[in-house]
Amino acid sequence: MHKLSLKSSVLIGACAISLLAMANSSFAQKDSVTLDYFSDIGFGEGVAVVQHPAGEYRNGKTYVSFQGPEEDPYVASYDHKSGEWKGPYRAGISELGKTAEALKNKPDSHGKPTMLIDKLGYIHIFYGGHGGWKNRGKNPLGDSHSGSNKHAVSLRPYDVSAWQDLDNISPNGTYNQVIMMDNGDIYLFYRHGAHRSNWVYQKSTDNGRTFEAPISFLKTRRRSDVAANDSWYAWAAPGKNGDIIISYDYHFCWDREAAPDERGHHGERHNVYYMVFNPEKNSWRNIKGQDVAIPVTRDVADEMTKIFESDELWSFNQSSALDAEGNPHIGIAMGPDSGVRHGGPKSMRHFRWTGSQWVGGHDAGMPDGRGDIQPVSADKVSFLISSRDKKGFGNVSWWDSVDGGENFKRGKTLFQKKGRNFSTSAFVKNAHPDARIIVAENAPRDSKFRNMYLIGDKGAVKRKVVIKPKSVN
Ligand code: ZN
C-alpha cells in the first residue's frame, strides 16, 4: 500500500507551508495528482466543534484554519470558481506544542484556531491558549494551565499568506469563539483560564485592532458542599435581532484528592443551560425573557437557565442555533458514566424550545459523535455528525429529524472512509454548500500528522497538486 507523502516545506520568512514535490515514487511519472484532502499537516486534534468558527465563506472563497505542526495555527483558502487552493500558511506561533511533552507527540491541542473575517476583509485568528502559563502571574479571573491566547490578523485583506500578531486579548483565554455583529462589532468569547475560571467576552469596535477589557458572564466558584469548584463549557452563537445565544453545561471540577472515585479529577459534566445576551442593550435574559444578572453563578444558572438535569448522564456540550421561528435548538453529546476517565461514549442529543417549554434530550437515534446543528423549523432539524459506525467506517453524515427531534435518521453521508475516524469543526460561517465543515482524519500509524479535508455536499473538496513543476524559461 502506498502512503501518499506530501513533503511540506516551511518557508520561515514568509511563515508559509506549501504542498510541493511528491516524495513517493509511485507518482513520479505523473505531472499532477488530485487529492481529496487539502493538507497533510493537521496535528493533534486538528479541529474541534468548540473553537468556532474555524472557517468562513466570503466572495466565492472558503477560508479555513486548523492546528498544524507544533500546534501552530494554519490558514488556507479555496476558490470555488477556479478550484485553486492557497496555503496552508502558518498564521502564528503557538506557545503550546513547543514543550518537551508536546514534542513527544502528546499535544495539548486546546489552542486550535478560531477564525473571523472583519468588515474590511482582514482575516483574524485566535489561537494558542489553554489558560495561560502558571508562572506568568496570577490570572485575575481564574486559574492557569498552559499556553498564551493570541490574536493574529492577515497583513492584507483576503490574503492568507502573511500575518502579524496583535497583542490585544488576554493570554489566559482558551476555547475562543468569535461573532461579528451587523455593524462590524466583534465579540470574542472564551474561558478566561483553566477549568476554575470565568467565561468572558471581549468587545472590539475597530475591526479587532483593540479590544475592551474582559467581561465575565459565567462564574467559577468554590462549592460549599463538597471539595470541588463550579466550572462551565459554553457555546456562543449569533441569535436574531442582534442577540447572541449561549448554551452550556456544568463541569463538576473535583479536587484531585477529594473526587468520589479513583479516577480523581475527571471529565464529569452535566445538565444543559441556555441564555441570551443582547449586546446593544447590554442585557442578559433567560428563555422566558427574565433578566439574568452576570456573571451567572451555579445558583442562578440552576434557577433561571437550566433546561435539563442529567445526573445519570455525563455530557459534552456541542452547539446551538435558532430555527426560522427564532426558537433555539441545542445539540449536546450525552451518555452514561461507564467508569473510564471521561465517562464513556456519548450519543448526540437534541433539545428545542417549543415556544412554551423545552423538549427532547432522549436518545433519538443519533450516534456517538461530534458535530454541529442546523435547525430549520419546529419539526425539521438536522445535525452534521462525524462518527464511526459498526462496520468500521468513519462517516461525516447528516442526521435528520422531521418530527421535532423525536426521532433522527441517518441521511446523506457526505464523506466516508473505512477504518478512519474524523474530528470535526463546527459549520464554516456562511458556508457554501460544497464546503460546510473541516475535518481531520486520524493520523496513520507511521505519522503524527493528519490529513485535513473540507467537506460539503459533493464530498471532499479536491486539490490538484503538481508533482513536477513545469520548467520556466
Ligand atoms: Zn475540572
PDB file of C-alpha atoms and ligand atoms in Angstrom, residues 195 231 251-254 265-266, ligand 1:
ATOM      1  CA  HIS A 195     -11.222  24.805  34.497  1.00  0.00           C
ATOM      2  CA  SER A 231     -16.878  25.038  36.060  1.00  0.00           C
ATOM      3  CA  HIS A 251     -18.340  20.645  34.865  1.00  0.00           C
ATOM      4  CA  PHE A 252     -18.064  19.166  38.358  1.00  0.00           C
ATOM      5  CA  CYS A 253     -14.456  20.191  38.955  1.00  0.00           C
ATOM      6  CA  TRP A 254     -13.424  17.925  41.816  1.00  0.00           C
ATOM      7  CA  HIS A 265     -10.415  14.807  38.842  1.00  0.00           C
ATOM      8  CA  HIS A 266     -12.110  13.803  35.599  1.00  0.00           C
TER       9      HIS A 266
HETATM   10 ZN    ZN B   1     -12.045  20.403  36.277  1.00  0.00          ZN
END
